[in-house]
Amino acid sequence: LGLAPPARCCAVSSNRVAVAGSSKGAAIADLTSGVVTACFPSDHIMDVMWCFPLLLAVTSKNQVQCFCDGVHMAVDGASLTDVARCLCARKDGDTYHVAYSSTQDTAKAFMLRPGKVVQGEDKFFVCETLPDELVIGPRGRAAWASD
């Protein structure tokens, strides 16, 4: 996959595997076609999680990066700097709700929705933090309170 060993984290979604190594970047391998796609080339990735087709990655700076439909997606809006690990996610239409473990050992949540794109601009997500009471559970485990 072109990543420095050992693998730091991986995530599986159906026939796709995302893996991050000990150096910068990550790779997505499509097990059906054999195609490997590089992503996040300038970041040290600490965690990856699928909410297909969205791949979420947590960087060593405790920020979230997004890769969706073969494209790196910028994140605008709320600045997340306390993400230790993504715990669970769900897709609702074109919006993603993500629960995460914070660097302060608490379960928190944010929402990503598509931004309004002006002709010629790249697609991007707008991030909004969600009330903490939407997520239950200690660090390392979480569930949506409505589930």
Short mmCIF file of C-alpha atoms in Angstrom, two decimals:
data_model
loop_
_atom_site.label_atom_id
_atom_site.label_comp_id
_atom_site.label_asym_id
_atom_site.label_seq_id
_atom_site.Cartn_x
_atom_site.Cartn_y
_atom_site.Cartn_z
CA LEU A 1 0.00 0.00 0.00
CA GLY A 2 3.02 2.28 0.09
CA LEU A 3 2.81 3.03 3.82
CA ALA A 4 5.56 2.78 6.38
CA PRO A 5 5.00 -0.18 8.73
CA PRO A 6 3.63 -0.86 11.22
CA ALA A 7 -0.01 -0.08 10.48
CA ARG A 8 -1.27 2.40 13.05
CA CYS A 9 -4.98 1.94 12.42
CA CYS A 10 -7.41 0.48 9.92
CA ALA A 11 -11.11 0.55 9.10
CA VAL A 12 -13.18 -1.80 6.96
CA SER A 13 -16.33 -0.99 5.00
CA SER A 14 -17.73 -3.80 2.90
CA ASN A 15 -15.01 -4.39 0.28
CA ARG A 16 -12.83 -1.36 1.15
CA VAL A 17 -10.05 -1.14 3.72
CA ALA A 18 -8.47 2.10 4.92
CA VAL A 19 -5.05 1.83 6.57
CA ALA A 20 -2.69 4.42 8.06
CA GLY A 21 0.96 3.62 8.71
CA SER A 22 3.57 5.13 10.98
CA SER A 23 4.48 7.86 8.47
CA LYS A 24 2.25 10.51 6.87
CA GLY A 25 -0.80 9.57 4.87
CA ALA A 26 -3.20 6.69 4.51
CA ALA A 27 -4.37 4.37 1.76
CA ILE A 28 -7.69 2.91 0.72
CA ALA A 29 -7.66 -0.52 -0.91
CA ASP A 30 -10.70 -1.67 -2.89
CA LEU A 31 -10.61 -5.43 -2.42
CA THR A 32 -12.89 -6.07 -5.39
CA SER A 33 -11.02 -4.08 -8.03
CA GLY A 34 -7.56 -4.09 -6.45
CA VAL A 35 -7.32 -0.30 -6.81
CA VAL A 36 -5.35 1.50 -4.10
CA THR A 37 -5.98 5.20 -3.46
CA ALA A 38 -3.64 7.37 -1.40
CA CYS A 39 -5.21 9.97 0.90
CA PHE A 40 -4.18 12.52 3.54
CA PRO A 41 -0.58 12.67 2.25
CA SER A 42 0.49 15.58 4.47
CA ASP A 43 -0.94 14.37 7.80
CA HIS A 44 0.08 11.81 10.43
CA ILE A 45 -3.12 9.80 10.82
CA MET A 46 -3.92 8.38 14.27
CA ASP A 47 -7.37 6.89 13.59
CA VAL A 48 -9.64 6.15 10.63
CA MET A 49 -13.35 5.33 10.50
CA TRP A 50 -15.82 4.73 7.67
CA CYS A 51 -19.34 6.06 7.42
CA PHE A 52 -19.50 5.00 3.81
CA PRO A 53 -18.81 6.69 1.46
CA LEU A 54 -17.13 9.10 3.93
CA LEU A 55 -13.75 8.20 5.43
CA LEU A 56 -12.94 10.16 8.59
CA ALA A 57 -9.35 10.48 9.74
CA VAL A 58 -8.03 11.88 13.03
CA THR A 59 -4.66 13.61 12.69
CA SER A 60 -1.85 13.83 15.21
CA LYS A 61 -3.07 17.43 15.82
CA ASN A 62 -6.42 15.99 17.04
CA GLN A 63 -8.28 17.35 14.03
CA VAL A 64 -10.62 15.61 11.59
CA GLN A 65 -9.93 15.19 7.87
CA CYS A 66 -12.47 13.85 5.36
CA PHE A 67 -12.16 11.84 2.16
CA CYS A 68 -15.37 11.19 0.25
CA ASP A 69 -16.04 9.70 -3.20
CA GLY A 70 -12.34 9.78 -4.06
CA VAL A 71 -11.85 13.43 -3.09
CA HIS A 72 -10.27 15.11 -0.06
CA MET A 73 -13.01 17.29 1.41
CA ALA A 74 -12.19 20.48 3.28
CA VAL A 75 -13.93 21.08 6.60
CA ASP A 76 -15.24 24.56 7.42
CA GLY A 77 -17.14 25.87 10.42
CA ALA A 78 -16.49 24.65 13.97
CA SER A 79 -12.83 23.96 14.58
CA LEU A 80 -12.29 20.59 16.22
CA THR A 81 -8.95 20.32 18.01
CA ASP A 82 -9.79 17.78 20.71
CA VAL A 83 -10.59 14.60 18.75
CA ALA A 84 -8.72 11.57 20.09
CA ARG A 85 -10.67 8.87 18.25
CA CYS A 86 -13.86 8.54 16.20
CA LEU A 87 -16.28 6.18 17.95
CA CYS A 88 -19.41 5.84 15.83
CA ALA A 89 -21.13 7.62 12.99
CA ARG A 90 -24.41 7.59 11.17
CA LYS A 91 -25.54 9.08 7.90
CA ASP A 92 -28.84 10.93 7.69
CA GLY A 93 -29.48 11.97 4.08
CA ASP A 94 -26.38 13.94 3.08
CA THR A 95 -25.43 14.77 6.70
CA TYR A 96 -23.09 12.76 8.93
CA HIS A 97 -23.35 12.65 12.73
CA VAL A 98 -20.13 11.56 14.42
CA ALA A 99 -19.47 10.68 18.05
CA TYR A 100 -15.88 10.91 19.20
CA SER A 101 -13.66 10.49 22.19
CA SER A 102 -12.10 13.80 23.17
CA THR A 103 -8.60 14.41 24.46
CA GLN A 104 -10.29 15.17 27.84
CA ASP A 105 -11.69 11.59 28.05
CA THR A 106 -15.28 12.55 27.30
CA ALA A 107 -17.66 11.47 24.55
CA LYS A 108 -18.63 14.36 22.27
CA ALA A 109 -20.27 14.78 18.88
CA PHE A 110 -20.21 16.83 15.71
CA MET A 111 -22.14 17.01 12.47
CA LEU A 112 -20.82 17.35 8.93
CA ARG A 113 -23.10 18.64 6.21
CA PRO A 114 -22.27 19.60 2.64
CA GLY A 115 -21.42 23.27 2.19
CA LYS A 116 -23.04 25.38 -0.50
CA VAL A 117 -20.67 25.29 -3.44
CA VAL A 118 -20.35 28.23 -5.82
CA GLN A 119 -19.61 27.22 -9.40
CA GLY A 120 -15.92 26.44 -9.77
CA GLU A 121 -15.34 25.78 -6.04
CA ASP A 122 -14.39 22.43 -4.57
CA LYS A 123 -16.94 20.55 -2.47
CA PHE A 124 -16.54 20.92 1.28
CA PHE A 125 -18.22 20.04 4.57
CA VAL A 126 -19.47 22.43 7.22
CA CYS A 127 -18.81 21.17 10.74
CA GLU A 128 -21.10 21.94 13.67
CA THR A 129 -20.58 20.70 17.22
CA LEU A 130 -23.54 18.91 18.75
CA PRO A 131 -24.75 18.95 22.38
CA ASP A 132 -22.83 16.47 24.53
CA GLU A 133 -26.05 14.90 25.80
CA LEU A 134 -26.64 13.37 22.35
CA VAL A 135 -23.85 10.90 23.08
CA ILE A 136 -23.70 8.44 25.96
CA GLY A 137 -20.85 6.30 27.21
CA PRO A 138 -17.29 6.69 28.48
CA ARG A 139 -14.23 7.32 26.35
CA GLY A 140 -13.59 4.40 24.07
CA ARG A 141 -17.27 3.53 23.74
CA ALA A 142 -20.25 5.57 22.67
CA ALA A 143 -23.73 5.27 21.30
CA TRP A 144 -26.32 7.72 20.12
CA ALA A 145 -28.73 8.50 22.93
CA SER A 146 -31.64 8.18 20.47
CA ASP A 147 -30.65 4.62 19.39
#
